[in-house]
């Protein structure tokens, strides 16, 4: 398996619209496995293919404490949603930022599993929020889109400053140029 690079906001590729997979074949299964490895390594509980620059409707999740209950969803669709609940969210593509977002308390989801067979599941609580968060990614939507423009601007500036500080010395502008 391979760890994949996770795109960071405001990378425009995070806005790509993912397309349905035609078949859960060996290539899609490898993508699912690589996404899961990447998610665990990044201490996440969900990951969408658009976050690793693959515009396919594939998400992986694992909200278990022991990190041993992975879920693989291809072409996920929300069949029904009920209730409303605010919860603080984070995102591996918006590191270090946590903000409250209002989402449905419970969703019924239909998808293809890693075996290519269709299944349905009812997701609530953290799993329900995570499924909705990941499905937004497949439509190029980020949780920061639910915040005010001012907050988004502040987040963009903070992340760009942190990226500059993280950049290796050879990529930083020489002091004489500052
Ligand atoms: O999409 C992602 O970047 C994965 C998120 C999924 C998520 C977002 C909001 C609420 C729950 C899950 C990451 O897992 S963010 C890190 C994280 C980890 C545990 C709980 C909440 C957030
Ligand atoms: Zn996210």
mmCIF file of N, CA, C and O in Angstrom, residues 1-4 6 28-42 46-52 54 56-61 72-73 92 134 138:
data_model
loop_
_atom_site.group_PDB
_atom_site.id
_atom_site.type_symbol
_atom_site.label_atom_id
_atom_site.label_comp_id
_atom_site.label_asym_id
_atom_site.label_seq_id
_atom_site.Cartn_x
_atom_site.Cartn_y
_atom_site.Cartn_z
ATOM 1 N N UNK A 1 0.842 -1.206 0.000
ATOM 2 C CA UNK A 1 0.000 0.000 0.000
ATOM 3 C C UNK A 1 0.878 1.259 0.000
ATOM 4 O O UNK A 1 2.043 1.206 0.366
ATOM 5 N N UNK A 2 0.285 2.351 -0.387
ATOM 6 C CA UNK A 2 1.059 3.593 -0.565
ATOM 7 C C UNK A 2 0.391 4.734 0.192
ATOM 8 O O UNK A 2 -0.848 4.838 0.197
ATOM 9 N N UNK A 3 1.221 5.565 0.848
ATOM 10 C CA UNK A 3 0.658 6.771 1.457
ATOM 11 C C UNK A 3 0.577 7.848 0.382
ATOM 12 O O UNK A 3 1.540 8.047 -0.380
ATOM 13 N N UNK A 4 -0.558 8.498 0.322
ATOM 14 C CA UNK A 4 -0.795 9.491 -0.730
ATOM 15 C C UNK A 4 -0.683 10.897 -0.156
ATOM 16 O O UNK A 4 -0.926 11.109 1.047
ATOM 17 N N UNK A 6 -1.930 14.548 0.658
ATOM 18 C CA UNK A 6 -3.259 15.143 0.869
ATOM 19 C C UNK A 6 -3.206 16.615 0.473
ATOM 20 O O UNK A 6 -2.356 17.366 0.959
ATOM 21 N N UNK A 28 -9.594 0.505 -8.343
ATOM 22 C CA UNK A 28 -10.391 1.225 -7.328
ATOM 23 C C UNK A 28 -10.108 0.629 -5.954
ATOM 24 O O UNK A 28 -9.978 1.359 -4.960
ATOM 25 N N UNK A 29 -9.983 -0.712 -5.891
ATOM 26 C CA UNK A 29 -9.658 -1.327 -4.590
ATOM 27 C C UNK A 29 -8.298 -0.866 -4.095
ATOM 28 O O UNK A 29 -8.106 -0.583 -2.908
ATOM 29 N N UNK A 30 -7.327 -0.718 -4.990
ATOM 30 C CA UNK A 30 -5.991 -0.244 -4.558
ATOM 31 C C UNK A 30 -6.097 1.201 -4.072
ATOM 32 O O UNK A 30 -5.519 1.588 -3.054
ATOM 33 N N UNK A 31 -6.897 2.006 -4.784
ATOM 34 C CA UNK A 31 -7.108 3.396 -4.342
ATOM 35 C C UNK A 31 -7.703 3.404 -2.940
ATOM 36 O O UNK A 31 -7.244 4.127 -2.059
ATOM 37 N N UNK A 32 -8.724 2.557 -2.711
ATOM 38 C CA UNK A 32 -9.362 2.490 -1.383
ATOM 39 C C UNK A 32 -8.336 2.116 -0.309
ATOM 40 O O UNK A 32 -8.283 2.721 0.760
ATOM 41 N N UNK A 33 -7.507 1.126 -0.615
ATOM 42 C CA UNK A 33 -6.508 0.667 0.364
ATOM 43 C C UNK A 33 -5.477 1.765 0.640
ATOM 44 O O UNK A 33 -5.110 2.030 1.794
ATOM 45 N N UNK A 34 -5.030 2.441 -0.412
ATOM 46 C CA UNK A 34 -4.041 3.525 -0.236
ATOM 47 C C UNK A 34 -4.657 4.706 0.520
ATOM 48 O O UNK A 34 -4.009 5.319 1.386
ATOM 49 N N UNK A 35 -5.926 4.976 0.261
ATOM 50 C CA UNK A 35 -6.605 6.076 0.985
ATOM 51 C C UNK A 35 -6.723 5.734 2.466
ATOM 52 O O UNK A 35 -6.503 6.582 3.330
ATOM 53 N N UNK A 36 -7.045 4.482 2.750
ATOM 54 C CA UNK A 36 -7.202 4.071 4.153
ATOM 55 C C UNK A 36 -5.869 4.184 4.897
ATOM 56 O O UNK A 36 -5.795 4.726 6.005
ATOM 57 N N UNK A 37 -4.790 3.743 4.244
ATOM 58 C CA UNK A 37 -3.458 3.852 4.863
ATOM 59 C C UNK A 37 -3.115 5.327 5.112
ATOM 60 O O UNK A 37 -2.637 5.709 6.179
ATOM 61 N N UNK A 38 -3.420 6.142 4.129
ATOM 62 C CA UNK A 38 -3.139 7.588 4.240
ATOM 63 C C UNK A 38 -3.960 8.199 5.375
ATOM 64 O O UNK A 38 -3.460 8.998 6.167
ATOM 65 N N UNK A 39 -5.215 7.791 5.486
ATOM 66 C CA UNK A 39 -6.098 8.324 6.531
ATOM 67 C C UNK A 39 -5.594 7.954 7.918
ATOM 68 O O UNK A 39 -5.465 8.805 8.797
ATOM 69 N N UNK A 40 -5.248 6.661 8.105
ATOM 70 C CA UNK A 40 -4.751 6.222 9.423
ATOM 71 C C UNK A 40 -3.448 6.963 9.765
ATOM 72 O O UNK A 40 -3.269 7.459 10.869
ATOM 73 N N UNK A 41 -2.560 7.068 8.769
ATOM 74 C CA UNK A 41 -1.255 7.713 9.023
ATOM 75 C C UNK A 41 -1.436 9.185 9.398
ATOM 76 O O UNK A 41 -0.622 9.766 10.116
ATOM 77 N N UNK A 42 -2.516 9.783 8.905
ATOM 78 C CA UNK A 42 -2.756 11.222 9.174
ATOM 79 C C UNK A 42 -3.676 11.429 10.380
ATOM 80 O O UNK A 42 -4.123 12.535 10.636
ATOM 81 N N UNK A 46 -11.763 9.811 8.336
ATOM 82 C CA UNK A 46 -12.410 9.740 7.023
ATOM 83 C C UNK A 46 -11.482 10.355 5.998
ATOM 84 O O UNK A 46 -10.579 11.124 6.349
ATOM 85 N N UNK A 47 -11.666 10.001 4.749
ATOM 86 C CA UNK A 47 -10.874 10.599 3.653
ATOM 87 C C UNK A 47 -11.638 10.404 2.360
ATOM 88 O O UNK A 47 -12.235 9.335 2.131
ATOM 89 N N UNK A 48 -11.658 11.455 1.534
ATOM 90 C CA UNK A 48 -12.331 11.396 0.230
ATOM 91 C C UNK A 48 -11.275 11.431 -0.871
ATOM 92 O O UNK A 48 -10.225 12.065 -0.710
ATOM 93 N N UNK A 49 -11.580 10.794 -2.001
ATOM 94 C CA UNK A 49 -10.592 10.674 -3.087
ATOM 95 C C UNK A 49 -10.153 12.040 -3.617
ATOM 96 O O UNK A 49 -8.987 12.227 -3.987
ATOM 97 N N UNK A 50 -11.041 13.015 -3.602
ATOM 98 C CA UNK A 50 -10.653 14.351 -4.101
ATOM 99 C C UNK A 50 -9.523 14.936 -3.255
ATOM 100 O O UNK A 50 -8.716 15.718 -3.755
ATOM 101 N N UNK A 51 -9.440 14.524 -1.974
ATOM 102 C CA UNK A 51 -8.378 15.062 -1.108
ATOM 103 C C UNK A 51 -6.994 14.543 -1.500
ATOM 104 O O UNK A 51 -5.985 15.152 -1.134
ATOM 105 N N UNK A 52 -6.980 13.430 -2.240
ATOM 106 C CA UNK A 52 -5.690 12.898 -2.718
ATOM 107 C C UNK A 52 -5.613 13.054 -4.238
ATOM 108 O O UNK A 52 -4.943 12.286 -4.933
ATOM 109 N N UNK A 54 -7.758 12.629 -6.651
ATOM 110 C CA UNK A 54 -8.375 11.638 -7.555
ATOM 111 C C UNK A 54 -9.858 11.975 -7.613
ATOM 112 O O UNK A 54 -10.570 11.875 -6.607
ATOM 113 N N UNK A 56 -12.683 10.744 -8.200
ATOM 114 C CA UNK A 56 -13.629 9.614 -8.254
ATOM 115 C C UNK A 56 -14.468 9.633 -6.979
ATOM 116 O O UNK A 56 -13.994 10.030 -5.912
ATOM 117 N N UNK A 57 -15.717 9.179 -7.084
ATOM 118 C CA UNK A 57 -16.633 9.180 -5.938
ATOM 119 C C UNK A 57 -16.352 7.982 -5.036
ATOM 120 O O UNK A 57 -17.053 6.979 -5.026
ATOM 121 N N UNK A 58 -15.268 8.136 -4.283
ATOM 122 C CA UNK A 58 -14.810 7.097 -3.347
ATOM 123 C C UNK A 58 -14.444 7.764 -2.019
ATOM 124 O O UNK A 58 -13.760 8.782 -1.993
ATOM 125 N N UNK A 59 -14.979 7.185 -0.911
ATOM 126 C CA UNK A 59 -14.571 7.654 0.419
ATOM 127 C C UNK A 59 -14.256 6.442 1.290
ATOM 128 O O UNK A 59 -14.758 5.344 1.053
ATOM 129 N N UNK A 60 -13.392 6.664 2.276
ATOM 130 C CA UNK A 60 -13.106 5.632 3.284
ATOM 131 C C UNK A 60 -13.290 6.268 4.657
ATOM 132 O O UNK A 60 -13.114 7.487 4.810
ATOM 133 N N UNK A 61 -13.686 5.440 5.626
ATOM 134 C CA UNK A 61 -13.959 5.940 6.979
ATOM 135 C C UNK A 61 -13.546 4.872 7.981
ATOM 136 O O UNK A 61 -13.548 3.690 7.665
ATOM 137 N N UNK A 72 -15.648 1.259 3.308
ATOM 138 C CA UNK A 72 -15.281 1.681 1.966
ATOM 139 C C UNK A 72 -16.566 1.986 1.206
ATOM 140 O O UNK A 72 -17.462 1.156 1.140
ATOM 141 N N UNK A 73 -16.711 3.206 0.673
ATOM 142 C CA UNK A 73 -17.932 3.570 -0.055
ATOM 143 C C UNK A 73 -17.562 4.123 -1.423
ATOM 144 O O UNK A 73 -16.854 5.116 -1.521
ATOM 145 N N UNK A 92 -8.484 17.052 7.210
ATOM 146 C CA UNK A 92 -7.062 16.817 6.923
ATOM 147 C C UNK A 92 -6.546 17.765 5.848
ATOM 148 O O UNK A 92 -5.347 17.964 5.712
ATOM 149 N N UNK A 134 -17.398 13.821 4.180
ATOM 150 C CA UNK A 134 -16.650 13.226 3.053
ATOM 151 C C UNK A 134 -17.413 13.374 1.747
ATOM 152 O O UNK A 134 -16.830 13.627 0.697
ATOM 153 N N UNK A 138 -16.573 15.147 -2.217
ATOM 154 C CA UNK A 138 -16.745 14.600 -3.581
ATOM 155 C C UNK A 138 -17.406 15.609 -4.518
ATOM 156 O O UNK A 138 -17.316 15.492 -5.737
#
